mmCIF file of C-alpha atoms in Angstrom:
data_model
loop_
_atom_site.group_PDB
_atom_site.id
_atom_site.type_symbol
_atom_site.label_atom_id
_atom_site.label_comp_id
_atom_site.label_asym_id
_atom_site.label_seq_id
_atom_site.Cartn_x
_atom_site.Cartn_y
_atom_site.Cartn_z
ATOM 1 C CA MET A 1068 12.154 17.964 -5.833
ATOM 2 C CA SER A 1069 14.933 16.585 -3.671
ATOM 3 C CA ALA A 1070 14.024 15.496 -0.127
ATOM 4 C CA ALA A 1071 14.363 18.033 2.738
ATOM 5 C CA THR A 1072 13.978 21.166 0.752
ATOM 6 C CA GLN A 1073 12.089 24.044 2.114
ATOM 7 C CA ALA A 1074 8.698 24.938 0.978
ATOM 8 C CA ARG A 1075 5.986 27.569 1.725
ATOM 9 C CA ALA A 1076 3.792 27.582 4.691
ATOM 10 C CA ALA A 1077 0.425 25.848 4.189
ATOM 11 C CA ARG A 1078 -2.468 27.772 3.292
ATOM 12 C CA ARG A 1079 -4.784 28.808 6.163
ATOM 13 C CA HIS A 1080 -8.516 28.483 5.974
ATOM 14 C CA LYS A 1081 -11.196 29.815 8.359
ATOM 15 C CA ALA A 1082 -13.440 27.173 9.834
ATOM 16 C CA PRO A 1083 -16.637 27.695 11.792
ATOM 17 C CA ALA A 1084 -16.267 27.146 15.704
ATOM 18 C CA ASP A 1085 -19.287 25.112 15.726
ATOM 19 C CA PHE A 1086 -18.307 21.410 15.495
ATOM 20 C CA ALA A 1087 -21.040 20.399 13.067
ATOM 21 C CA ALA A 1088 -20.562 23.395 10.928
ATOM 22 C CA ALA A 1089 -16.768 22.754 10.689
ATOM 23 C CA GLN A 1090 -17.446 19.165 9.751
ATOM 24 C CA ARG A 1091 -19.735 20.070 6.832
ATOM 25 C CA LEU A 1092 -17.062 22.408 5.678
ATOM 26 C CA PHE A 1093 -14.488 19.607 5.487
ATOM 27 C CA GLU A 1094 -16.959 17.514 3.786
ATOM 28 C CA GLU A 1095 -17.887 20.193 1.249
ATOM 29 C CA LYS A 1096 -14.108 20.476 0.597
ATOM 30 C CA SER A 1097 -13.737 16.827 0.307
ATOM 31 C CA TRP A 1098 -11.080 16.760 2.874
ATOM 32 C CA THR A 1099 -12.446 13.796 4.776
ATOM 33 C CA ASP A 1100 -12.544 10.026 4.327
ATOM 34 C CA GLY A 1101 -16.278 10.119 5.397
ATOM 35 C CA LEU A 1102 -15.551 10.021 9.097
ATOM 36 C CA PRO A 1103 -15.468 13.210 11.224
ATOM 37 C CA VAL A 1104 -12.132 14.878 11.556
ATOM 38 C CA VAL A 1105 -10.481 16.812 14.269
ATOM 39 C CA PRO A 1106 -10.172 20.514 13.015
ATOM 40 C CA PRO A 1107 -6.489 21.114 12.410
ATOM 41 C CA THR A 1108 -6.148 24.335 14.565
ATOM 42 C CA GLU A 1109 -2.791 26.285 14.638
ATOM 43 C CA ALA A 1110 -2.316 25.128 18.226
ATOM 44 C CA LEU A 1111 -3.006 21.543 17.714
ATOM 45 C CA VAL A 1112 -0.567 21.510 14.597
ATOM 46 C CA ARG A 1113 2.035 23.108 16.516
ATOM 47 C CA GLU A 1114 1.708 20.314 19.229
ATOM 48 C CA MET A 1115 2.184 17.676 16.404
ATOM 49 C CA LEU A 1116 5.281 19.549 15.084
ATOM 50 C CA ALA A 1117 6.933 19.488 18.479
ATOM 51 C CA HIS A 1118 7.315 15.817 18.214
ATOM 52 C CA THR A 1119 9.557 15.781 15.062
ATOM 53 C CA PRO A 1120 13.140 17.258 14.647
ATOM 54 C CA LEU A 1121 12.073 18.345 11.118
ATOM 55 C CA ALA A 1122 11.258 21.985 10.528
ATOM 56 C CA PRO A 1123 7.619 22.742 9.562
ATOM 57 C CA HIS A 1124 8.331 23.836 6.061
ATOM 58 C CA THR A 1125 10.715 20.856 5.233
ATOM 59 C CA ALA A 1126 9.450 19.430 1.877
ATOM 60 C CA LEU A 1127 9.552 15.536 1.850
ATOM 61 C CA GLY A 1128 8.714 15.401 -1.853
ATOM 62 C CA ARG A 1129 5.695 15.525 -4.048
ATOM 63 C CA MET A 1130 2.769 13.143 -3.709
ATOM 64 C CA GLU A 1131 1.501 11.487 -6.797
ATOM 65 C CA PRO A 1132 -0.747 11.767 -8.607
ATOM 66 C CA ALA A 1133 -1.704 15.250 -7.735
ATOM 67 C CA LYS A 1134 1.971 16.248 -7.206
ATOM 68 C CA SER A 1135 1.225 18.364 -4.260
ATOM 69 C CA THR A 1136 4.248 19.453 -2.153
ATOM 70 C CA VAL A 1137 4.358 17.370 1.099
ATOM 71 C CA THR A 1138 5.662 19.436 3.971
ATOM 72 C CA ILE A 1139 5.921 18.437 7.569
ATOM 73 C CA GLU A 1140 3.374 21.066 8.471
ATOM 74 C CA LYS A 1141 0.888 19.656 6.103
ATOM 75 C CA VAL A 1142 1.474 16.132 7.263
ATOM 76 C CA ALA A 1143 0.989 17.341 10.780
ATOM 77 C CA ALA A 1144 -2.480 19.067 9.841
ATOM 78 C CA ASN A 1145 -3.584 15.717 8.440
ATOM 79 C CA ALA A 1146 -2.331 13.855 11.462
ATOM 80 C CA VAL A 1147 -4.330 16.182 13.533
ATOM 81 C CA MET A 1148 -7.348 15.582 11.422
ATOM 82 C CA ALA A 1149 -6.947 11.873 11.715
ATOM 83 C CA GLY A 1150 -7.005 12.091 15.426
ATOM 84 C CA CYS A 1151 -3.382 11.199 16.233
ATOM 85 C CA SER A 1152 -1.836 11.958 19.417
ATOM 86 C CA PRO A 1153 1.285 14.256 18.909
ATOM 87 C CA GLU A 1154 3.595 11.482 20.022
ATOM 88 C CA TYR A 1155 2.653 9.252 17.054
ATOM 89 C CA PHE A 1156 3.697 12.040 14.556
ATOM 90 C CA PRO A 1157 7.263 10.647 13.947
ATOM 91 C CA VAL A 1158 5.779 7.451 12.875
ATOM 92 C CA VAL A 1159 3.299 9.117 10.422
ATOM 93 C CA VAL A 1160 6.291 10.979 9.074
ATOM 94 C CA ALA A 1161 8.364 7.805 8.587
ATOM 95 C CA ALA A 1162 5.364 6.170 6.856
ATOM 96 C CA ILE A 1163 5.077 9.167 4.504
ATOM 97 C CA LYS A 1164 8.757 9.043 3.776
ATOM 98 C CA ALA A 1165 8.368 5.476 2.831
ATOM 99 C CA LEU A 1166 5.248 6.090 0.485
ATOM 100 C CA LEU A 1167 7.447 8.862 -1.224
ATOM 101 C CA GLN A 1168 10.145 6.343 -2.079
ATOM 102 C CA PRO A 1169 9.928 5.788 -5.820
ATOM 103 C CA GLN A 1170 9.637 1.999 -5.535
ATOM 104 C CA PHE A 1171 6.486 2.298 -3.620
ATOM 105 C CA HIS A 1172 4.578 3.817 -6.448
ATOM 106 C CA VAL A 1173 2.125 5.863 -4.496
ATOM 107 C CA GLY A 1174 0.581 7.374 -7.640
ATOM 108 C CA SER A 1175 -0.250 3.874 -9.120
ATOM 109 C CA THR A 1176 -1.375 2.830 -5.561
ATOM 110 C CA ALA A 1177 -3.875 5.791 -5.547
ATOM 111 C CA CYS A 1178 -5.189 5.327 -9.055
ATOM 112 C CA THR A 1179 -5.431 1.676 -9.849
ATOM 113 C CA THR A 1180 -8.768 -0.142 -10.226
ATOM 114 C CA GLY A 1181 -7.222 -2.775 -8.199
ATOM 115 C CA GLY A 1182 -8.070 -1.111 -4.954
ATOM 116 C CA ALA A 1183 -4.727 -1.002 -3.298
ATOM 117 C CA ALA A 1184 -4.058 0.757 -0.118
ATOM 118 C CA PRO A 1185 -0.976 0.937 2.054
ATOM 119 C CA VAL A 1186 -0.311 -1.485 4.864
ATOM 120 C CA LEU A 1187 1.982 0.039 7.498
ATOM 121 C CA ILE A 1188 4.062 -2.411 9.531
ATOM 122 C CA VAL A 1189 5.842 -0.782 12.501
ATOM 123 C CA SER A 1190 8.869 -2.710 13.919
ATOM 124 C CA GLY A 1191 10.986 -1.478 16.833
ATOM 125 C CA PRO A 1192 11.050 -0.244 20.418
ATOM 126 C CA LEU A 1193 8.754 2.775 19.816
ATOM 127 C CA ALA A 1194 5.889 0.467 18.780
ATOM 128 C CA GLU A 1195 5.317 -0.630 22.278
ATOM 129 C CA LYS A 1196 6.017 2.736 23.805
ATOM 130 C CA LEU A 1197 3.436 4.375 21.639
ATOM 131 C CA GLY A 1198 0.956 1.477 22.257
ATOM 132 C CA ILE A 1199 0.596 0.455 18.619
ATOM 133 C CA ASN A 1200 -1.192 -2.846 18.706
ATOM 134 C CA ALA A 1201 0.834 -5.982 17.782
ATOM 135 C CA GLY A 1202 -1.437 -8.309 19.572
ATOM 136 C CA THR A 1203 -5.112 -9.446 19.702
ATOM 137 C CA ALA A 1204 -7.137 -7.900 16.869
ATOM 138 C CA CYS A 1205 -4.082 -5.805 15.651
ATOM 139 C CA PHE A 1206 -5.403 -5.407 11.978
ATOM 140 C CA GLY A 1207 -8.418 -3.279 13.193
ATOM 141 C CA GLY A 1208 -10.422 -1.989 15.935
ATOM 142 C CA ASN A 1209 -9.811 -0.962 19.463
ATOM 143 C CA VAL A 1210 -6.507 0.904 19.490
ATOM 144 C CA LYS A 1211 -6.183 4.651 18.721
ATOM 145 C CA ALA A 1212 -2.503 4.542 17.518
ATOM 146 C CA ASN A 1213 -3.092 1.840 14.804
ATOM 147 C CA ALA A 1214 -6.385 3.658 13.767
ATOM 148 C CA THR A 1215 -5.114 7.165 13.600
ATOM 149 C CA ILE A 1216 -1.620 6.536 12.159
ATOM 150 C CA GLY A 1217 -3.049 4.632 9.379
ATOM 151 C CA ARG A 1218 -5.712 7.172 8.840
ATOM 152 C CA ALA A 1219 -3.229 10.037 8.838
ATOM 153 C CA VAL A 1220 -1.351 8.470 5.935
ATOM 154 C CA ARG A 1221 -4.377 7.917 3.971
ATOM 155 C CA LEU A 1222 -5.641 11.526 4.565
ATOM 156 C CA VAL A 1223 -2.128 12.707 3.235
ATOM 157 C CA MET A 1224 -2.707 10.430 0.231
ATOM 158 C CA ARG A 1225 -6.109 11.993 -0.222
ATOM 159 C CA ASN A 1226 -5.579 15.710 0.525
ATOM 160 C CA LEU A 1227 -1.999 16.083 -0.954
ATOM 161 C CA GLY A 1228 -1.859 13.182 -3.429
ATOM 162 C CA GLY A 1229 -5.368 13.792 -4.798
ATOM 163 C CA ALA A 1230 -6.434 10.125 -4.089
ATOM 164 C CA LYS A 1231 -10.162 10.859 -4.120
ATOM 165 C CA PRO A 1232 -12.788 8.609 -5.824
ATOM 166 C CA ASP A 1233 -14.358 11.459 -7.561
ATOM 167 C CA GLY A 1234 -11.024 12.292 -9.283
ATOM 168 C CA MET A 1235 -8.121 10.018 -9.844
ATOM 169 C CA GLU A 1236 -8.767 7.271 -7.385
ATOM 170 C CA LYS A 1237 -10.452 4.544 -9.502
ATOM 171 C CA SER A 1238 -10.797 1.523 -7.321
ATOM 172 C CA THR A 1239 -13.278 -0.879 -8.564
ATOM 173 C CA LEU A 1240 -14.131 -2.149 -4.936
ATOM 174 C CA ALA A 1241 -11.290 -0.919 -2.593
ATOM 175 C CA TRP A 1242 -11.228 -2.329 0.956
ATOM 176 C CA PRO A 1243 -11.237 -0.822 4.506
ATOM 177 C CA GLY A 1244 -7.523 -0.318 4.285
ATOM 178 C CA LYS A 1245 -8.417 2.772 2.315
ATOM 179 C CA ILE A 1246 -9.339 4.228 5.771
ATOM 180 C CA SER A 1247 -6.560 2.883 7.821
ATOM 181 C CA MET A 1248 -4.250 -0.209 8.091
ATOM 182 C CA CYS A 1249 -1.395 0.028 10.513
ATOM 183 C CA PHE A 1250 -0.055 -2.638 13.119
ATOM 184 C CA SER A 1251 3.013 -3.509 14.766
ATOM 185 C CA GLU A 1252 5.243 -6.573 14.765
ATOM 186 C CA ASN A 1253 4.646 -8.859 17.720
ATOM 187 C CA GLU A 1254 8.338 -8.864 18.561
ATOM 188 C CA ALA A 1255 7.783 -10.356 22.069
ATOM 189 C CA ARG A 1256 6.274 -13.486 20.416
ATOM 190 C CA THR A 1257 8.709 -13.441 17.311
ATOM 191 C CA PRO A 1258 11.041 -16.617 17.472
ATOM 192 C CA TRP A 1259 13.276 -15.150 14.797
ATOM 193 C CA GLU A 1260 15.124 -11.715 14.272
ATOM 194 C CA PRO A 1261 12.776 -8.741 14.091
ATOM 195 C CA PHE A 1262 11.323 -7.748 10.656
ATOM 196 C CA ARG A 1263 13.190 -4.399 10.662
ATOM 197 C CA VAL A 1264 16.444 -6.344 10.556
ATOM 198 C CA ASP A 1265 15.228 -8.205 7.411
ATOM 199 C CA ARG A 1266 14.732 -4.746 5.975
ATOM 200 C CA GLY A 1267 18.301 -3.755 6.565
ATOM 201 C CA HIS A 1268 18.023 -1.731 9.887
ATOM 202 C CA GLY A 1269 19.323 -2.186 13.403
ATOM 203 C CA HIS A 1270 17.631 -3.582 16.455
ATOM 204 C CA ASP A 1271 17.525 -0.153 18.327
ATOM 205 C CA VAL A 1272 15.692 1.804 15.561
ATOM 206 C CA THR A 1273 12.114 1.725 14.862
ATOM 207 C CA THR A 1274 11.015 1.363 11.272
ATOM 208 C CA VAL A 1275 7.813 1.714 9.276
ATOM 209 C CA SER A 1276 7.521 -0.582 6.356
ATOM 210 C CA ALA A 1277 4.775 0.288 3.723
ATOM 211 C CA VAL A 1278 3.303 -1.939 1.146
ATOM 212 C CA ALA A 1279 0.063 -1.480 -0.972
ATOM 213 C CA THR A 1280 -2.081 -4.404 -1.020
ATOM 214 C CA ARG A 1281 -5.590 -5.149 -2.123
ATOM 215 C CA GLY A 1282 -6.843 -6.879 1.145
ATOM 216 C CA ILE A 1283 -6.062 -9.584 3.681
ATOM 217 C CA TYR A 1284 -6.078 -13.207 2.786
ATOM 218 C CA ALA A 1285 -6.795 -15.120 6.090
ATOM 219 C CA VAL A 1286 -5.482 -18.548 6.628
ATOM 220 C CA THR A 1287 -6.682 -20.842 9.326
ATOM 221 C CA GLU A 1288 -4.673 -23.974 10.422
ATOM 222 C CA GLY A 1289 -6.139 -25.513 13.599
ATOM 223 C CA THR A 1290 -5.677 -29.101 12.955
ATOM 224 C CA GLN A 1291 -2.051 -29.813 11.963
ATOM 225 C CA GLU A 1292 0.289 -30.611 14.779
ATOM 226 C CA THR A 1293 3.529 -29.737 13.286
ATOM 227 C CA GLY A 1294 5.094 -26.513 11.909
ATOM 228 C CA VAL A 1295 5.591 -28.154 8.480
ATOM 229 C CA GLY A 1296 1.874 -28.893 8.538
ATOM 230 C CA VAL A 1297 1.148 -25.050 9.026
ATOM 231 C CA LEU A 1298 3.395 -24.286 6.253
ATOM 232 C CA GLU A 1299 1.796 -26.714 3.980
ATOM 233 C CA THR A 1300 -1.693 -25.122 4.591
ATOM 234 C CA LEU A 1301 -0.227 -21.588 4.114
ATOM 235 C CA ALA A 1302 1.332 -22.558 0.892
ATOM 236 C CA GLY A 1303 -1.832 -24.208 -0.243
ATOM 237 C CA ALA A 1304 -3.829 -21.085 0.483
ATOM 238 C CA MET A 1305 -1.192 -18.997 -1.495
ATOM 239 C CA ARG A 1306 -1.434 -21.216 -4.520
ATOM 240 C CA MET A 1307 -4.399 -19.273 -5.848
ATOM 241 C CA ILE A 1308 -5.556 -17.917 -9.171
ATOM 242 C CA GLY A 1309 -6.660 -14.243 -9.300
ATOM 243 C CA ALA A 1310 -4.283 -12.635 -6.652
ATOM 244 C CA PRO A 1311 -2.012 -9.975 -8.427
ATOM 245 C CA VAL A 1312 1.043 -12.467 -8.044
ATOM 246 C CA TYR A 1313 2.910 -15.115 -10.015
ATOM 247 C CA TYR A 1314 3.326 -12.529 -12.764
ATOM 248 C CA GLN A 1315 4.891 -9.570 -10.882
ATOM 249 C CA ARG A 1316 8.526 -10.033 -10.552
ATOM 250 C CA ASN A 1317 9.586 -7.318 -8.170
ATOM 251 C CA VAL A 1318 6.622 -7.045 -5.655
ATOM 252 C CA PRO A 1319 6.775 -8.562 -2.148
ATOM 253 C CA VAL A 1320 3.992 -10.735 -0.456
ATOM 254 C CA VAL A 1321 3.545 -10.114 3.242
ATOM 255 C CA VAL A 1322 3.201 -13.296 5.187
ATOM 256 C CA CYS A 1323 1.766 -12.351 8.667
ATOM 257 C CA LEU A 1324 2.127 -15.375 11.049
ATOM 258 C CA GLY A 1325 0.066 -15.491 14.160
ATOM 259 C CA PRO A 1326 2.404 -16.130 17.126
ATOM 260 C CA GLU A 1327 1.172 -19.662 17.665
ATOM 261 C CA HIS A 1328 1.754 -20.666 14.083
ATOM 262 C CA ALA A 1329 5.225 -18.860 14.171
ATOM 263 C CA SER A 1330 6.143 -20.762 17.373
ATOM 264 C CA GLU A 1331 5.053 -24.128 15.777
ATOM 265 C CA ILE A 1332 7.004 -23.429 12.721
ATOM 266 C CA ALA A 1333 10.128 -22.434 14.680
ATOM 267 C CA ARG A 1334 9.775 -25.582 16.908
ATOM 268 C CA SER A 1335 9.911 -27.529 13.627
ATOM 269 C CA GLY A 1336 13.321 -26.171 13.141
ATOM 270 C CA PHE A 1337 12.715 -23.406 10.639
ATOM 271 C CA SER A 1338 14.634 -20.171 10.572
ATOM 272 C CA LYS A 1339 12.989 -17.246 9.113
ATOM 273 C CA ARG A 1340 14.990 -17.676 5.882
ATOM 274 C CA GLY A 1341 13.893 -21.325 5.986
ATOM 275 C CA VAL A 1342 10.333 -20.206 6.074
ATOM 276 C CA ARG A 1343 11.064 -18.028 3.155
ATOM 277 C CA GLU A 1344 12.668 -20.796 1.154
ATOM 278 C CA TYR A 1345 9.925 -23.248 2.009
ATOM 279 C CA LEU A 1346 7.205 -20.943 0.796
ATOM 280 C CA PHE A 1347 9.302 -19.888 -2.433
ATOM 281 C CA GLU A 1348 9.557 -23.572 -3.326
ATOM 282 C CA HIS A 1349 5.952 -24.602 -2.478
ATOM 283 C CA CYS A 1350 4.036 -21.581 -3.587
ATOM 284 C CA ARG A 1351 4.111 -22.368 -7.313
ATOM 285 C CA LEU A 1352 1.486 -22.773 -10.019
ATOM 286 C CA PRO A 1353 1.900 -24.550 -13.362
ATOM 287 C CA VAL A 1354 1.755 -22.420 -16.430
ATOM 288 C CA ARG A 1355 -1.182 -24.306 -17.752
ATOM 289 C CA ALA A 1356 -3.185 -23.049 -14.802
ATOM 290 C CA LEU A 1357 -1.950 -19.453 -15.073
ATOM 291 C CA ARG A 1358 -2.035 -18.918 -18.785
ATOM 292 C CA GLY A 1359 -4.697 -16.564 -20.096
ATOM 293 C CA ARG A 1360 -5.944 -15.776 -16.544
ATOM 294 C CA GLY A 1361 -5.893 -12.974 -14.080
ATOM 295 C CA TYR A 1362 -2.850 -10.798 -14.899
ATOM 296 C CA TYR A 1363 -1.151 -13.268 -17.140
ATOM 297 C CA ALA A 1364 2.044 -11.641 -18.483
ATOM 298 C CA PRO A 1365 3.589 -13.967 -21.052
ATOM 299 C CA GLY A 1366 6.814 -12.149 -21.152
ATOM 300 C CA CYS A 1367 7.451 -12.256 -17.501
ATOM 301 C CA TRP A 1368 9.457 -15.598 -17.144
ATOM 302 C CA GLY A 1369 10.700 -15.978 -20.514
ATOM 303 C CA PRO A 1370 9.746 -18.119 -23.519
ATOM 304 C CA GLU A 1371 11.161 -21.434 -22.310
ATOM 305 C CA VAL A 1372 8.808 -21.229 -19.168
ATOM 306 C CA GLU A 1373 5.825 -20.052 -21.143
ATOM 307 C CA ARG A 1374 5.969 -22.797 -23.672
ATOM 308 C CA ASN A 1375 6.049 -25.478 -20.929
ATOM 309 C CA ASP A 1376 2.577 -26.302 -19.546
ATOM 310 C CA ASP A 1377 4.153 -28.112 -16.514
ATOM 311 C CA ALA A 1378 6.607 -25.399 -15.736
ATOM 312 C CA LEU A 1379 6.074 -24.172 -12.241
ATOM 313 C CA VAL A 1380 5.834 -20.459 -11.701
ATOM 314 C CA PRO A 1381 6.846 -19.260 -8.227
ATOM 315 C CA ILE A 1382 4.641 -16.602 -6.430
ATOM 316 C CA VAL A 1383 7.525 -14.128 -6.286
ATOM 317 C CA SER A 1384 10.826 -13.934 -8.107
ATOM 318 C CA THR A 1385 13.132 -14.413 -5.083
ATOM 319 C CA PRO A 1386 12.605 -15.574 -1.278
ATOM 320 C CA ASP A 1387 13.652 -12.233 -0.283
ATOM 321 C CA HIS A 1388 10.395 -10.945 -1.583
ATOM 322 C CA LEU A 1389 8.504 -12.880 1.069
ATOM 323 C CA TRP A 1390 8.158 -10.507 4.092
ATOM 324 C CA ILE A 1391 7.720 -12.558 7.046
ATOM 325 C CA VAL A 1392 6.082 -10.793 9.943
ATOM 326 C CA VAL A 1393 4.810 -12.188 13.305
ATOM 327 C CA ALA A 1394 1.712 -10.339 14.685
ATOM 328 C CA GLY A 1395 -1.576 -10.913 16.214
ATOM 329 C CA GLY A 1396 -2.720 -12.499 19.451
ATOM 330 C CA ASP A 1397 -3.721 -16.065 20.480
ATOM 331 C CA GLY A 1398 -5.274 -18.589 17.989
ATOM 332 C CA ARG A 1399 -4.090 -20.471 15.022
ATOM 333 C CA HIS A 1400 -4.585 -17.990 12.439
ATOM 334 C CA SER A 1401 -2.268 -16.212 9.916
ATOM 335 C CA ALA A 1402 -2.625 -14.014 6.846
ATOM 336 C CA TRP A 1403 -1.020 -13.223 3.627
ATOM 337 C CA MET A 1404 -1.180 -9.965 1.662
ATOM 338 C CA PRO A 1405 0.193 -9.730 -1.907
ATOM 339 C CA ALA A 1406 1.495 -6.323 -2.818
ATOM 340 C CA TRP A 1407 -0.314 -4.620 -5.589
ATOM 341 C CA ASN A 1408 1.081 -5.069 -9.075
ATOM 342 C CA VAL A 1409 4.014 -2.452 -9.300
ATOM 343 C CA CYS A 1410 4.381 -1.669 -5.498
ATOM 344 C CA GLU A 1411 7.706 -2.942 -4.459
ATOM 345 C CA GLY A 1412 7.152 -1.791 -0.771
ATOM 346 C CA ALA A 1413 9.442 0.778 1.165
ATOM 347 C CA THR A 1414 10.924 1.252 4.652
ATOM 348 C CA ALA A 1415 11.825 4.342 6.532
ATOM 349 C CA ALA A 1416 13.201 4.636 9.885
ATOM 350 C CA VAL A 1417 11.396 6.861 12.528
ATOM 351 C CA GLU A 1418 13.200 9.957 13.637
ATOM 352 C CA VAL A 1419 12.345 11.417 17.022
ATOM 353 C CA THR A 1420 13.288 14.610 18.768
ATOM 354 C CA ALA A 1421 16.255 14.470 21.260
ATOM 355 C CA ALA A 1422 15.077 13.803 24.716
ATOM 356 C CA MET B 936 -6.389 7.875 -25.367
ATOM 357 C CA ILE B 937 -8.504 6.625 -22.462
ATOM 358 C CA THR B 938 -11.536 4.681 -21.947
ATOM 359 C CA ALA B 939 -14.599 6.731 -20.761
ATOM 360 C CA ALA B 940 -14.476 5.351 -17.231
ATOM 361 C CA PHE B 941 -11.262 7.174 -16.902
ATOM 362 C CA GLN B 942 -12.095 10.391 -18.680
ATOM 363 C CA THR B 943 -12.148 12.607 -15.545
ATOM 364 C CA ALA B 944 -9.017 11.043 -14.129
ATOM 365 C CA ALA B 945 -7.209 11.817 -17.450
ATOM 366 C CA GLN B 946 -8.367 15.334 -17.399
ATOM 367 C CA LEU B 947 -7.237 15.938 -13.900
ATOM 368 C CA ARG B 948 -3.931 14.345 -14.573
ATOM 369 C CA ALA B 949 -3.360 16.580 -17.582
ATOM 370 C CA LYS B 950 -4.158 19.510 -15.551
ATOM 371 C CA THR B 951 -1.676 18.321 -12.779
ATOM 372 C CA LEU B 952 0.897 18.070 -15.504
ATOM 373 C CA GLY B 953 0.230 21.580 -16.899
ATOM 374 C CA LEU B 954 -1.488 20.343 -19.892
ATOM 375 C CA GLU B 955 -4.985 21.534 -19.427
ATOM 376 C CA GLY B 956 -6.953 21.125 -22.660
ATOM 377 C CA HIS B 957 -4.530 18.313 -23.833
ATOM 378 C CA PRO B 958 -6.418 16.510 -26.608
ATOM 379 C CA ILE B 959 -7.912 13.219 -25.046
ATOM 380 C CA VAL B 960 -9.501 10.567 -27.284
ATOM 381 C CA VAL B 961 -12.172 8.723 -25.276
ATOM 382 C CA LEU B 962 -12.724 4.966 -26.240
ATOM 383 C CA PRO B 963 -15.867 2.898 -25.070
ATOM 384 C CA HIS B 964 -15.388 1.251 -21.600
ATOM 385 C CA PRO B 965 -14.493 -1.596 -21.057
ATOM 386 C CA LEU B 966 -11.878 -2.233 -23.722
ATOM 387 C CA ALA B 967 -10.134 -5.342 -22.161
ATOM 388 C CA SER B 968 -13.045 -7.760 -22.848
ATOM 389 C CA LYS B 969 -13.813 -6.764 -26.245
ATOM 390 C CA THR B 970 -12.889 -9.029 -29.329
ATOM 391 C CA GLU B 971 -10.078 -8.206 -31.595
ATOM 392 C CA ASP B 972 -12.725 -7.394 -34.410
ATOM 393 C CA GLU B 973 -14.455 -5.027 -31.934
ATOM 394 C CA VAL B 974 -11.282 -3.384 -31.153
ATOM 395 C CA LYS B 975 -10.422 -2.840 -34.937
ATOM 396 C CA THR B 976 -13.889 -1.335 -35.440
ATOM 397 C CA ILE B 977 -13.367 1.178 -32.575
ATOM 398 C CA ALA B 978 -9.707 1.948 -33.843
ATOM 399 C CA ARG B 979 -11.157 2.687 -37.437
ATOM 400 C CA ASP B 980 -13.903 4.854 -35.884
ATOM 401 C CA LEU B 981 -11.364 6.942 -33.767
ATOM 402 C CA VAL B 982 -8.216 7.140 -35.974
ATOM 403 C CA GLY B 983 -9.353 10.555 -37.257
ATOM 404 C CA SER B 984 -9.719 11.964 -33.751
ATOM 405 C CA VAL B 985 -6.217 10.628 -32.822
ATOM 406 C CA ALA B 986 -4.470 11.951 -35.923
ATOM 407 C CA GLY B 987 -6.393 15.305 -35.257
ATOM 408 C CA GLY B 988 -5.169 15.397 -31.731
ATOM 409 C CA LEU B 989 -1.660 14.606 -32.799
ATOM 410 C CA THR B 990 -1.553 17.397 -35.445
ATOM 411 C CA ARG B 991 -3.458 20.029 -33.653
ATOM 412 C CA ALA B 992 -1.500 23.398 -33.101
ATOM 413 C CA ALA B 993 -0.515 23.587 -29.435
#
């Protein structure tokens, strides 16, 4: 189905007025992630729809693996269920548009034993306006916008994509990103151009970038006194066996720098491109360490590399696959998140209604 | 062909694709950690089922 075609109205269901009874219905239907949901009444869905320029029956595509048609109205119902405030809805829609881009591979993300879940990175002026947390504890807790936007996207994957553990979702372990994982770039403390510019968008727009990852690899550097020292520690942490990298040519790795680390690195004279190039050169492992382990794929780098025990394999195939984002609050901590296996990540611009 | 751990997922996927009742040959799980000899034994045991599925009238 092409984008922005028209589809039928979503089916209506009768739910009990009693809160607990309604929750039991949602649980019996397997429409929830285990947490209580807000019943998506006609009135609440209408409020959500008022915040998008797109008509309710606009079809954005089909969500793999169940292939259900994703309409704006159905996304709105899931956003209500997740607890979103109506003004968040354009961000939810942009996130869904990103997931539906073929290079995101939403069906594989939903089905893999690897336990991947979308990480949503919001960049742009709307992030602050909507209160999407970019600072202290931005990866989890406290903030409604982060919690509910991420959850709405996961409920769409569940209820329209069929990503349910009793069906096609097959994660061995999964991670809490399967409930919700959304944060904003800390643009006020970014020493470089904003992330959306790296993704090909202008300063004035707000974007949502989505990438499926298996979790967060935290890195602490509280001793080194230079930016190069921080980068050395970060690269050391990323040179690890067992992460789904080094043999996946087209997938990105998100490097989320805490503002203090970012500032120290910038003071050492690194541009953002410089950071990407440093990590590309230093996040490498020898073939002898990788051969026969993890997701070893002998055809990936060609026979010349594979025959050479000392050949150094880079974590990604090009520096541009390193997504550098500044986020978080005070403290000398950063994190990296390798994309899952086939997910190349995707970005969509947020469309809002005319003021 | 699918390993036992993915049987339900395979059936649901077939239904999604409009192929309900599509013949599915189920292998023991896990397969990835089996030796080459073990895999050959499984292949010999199941080759008849695969041939049956491929030649079954739609």
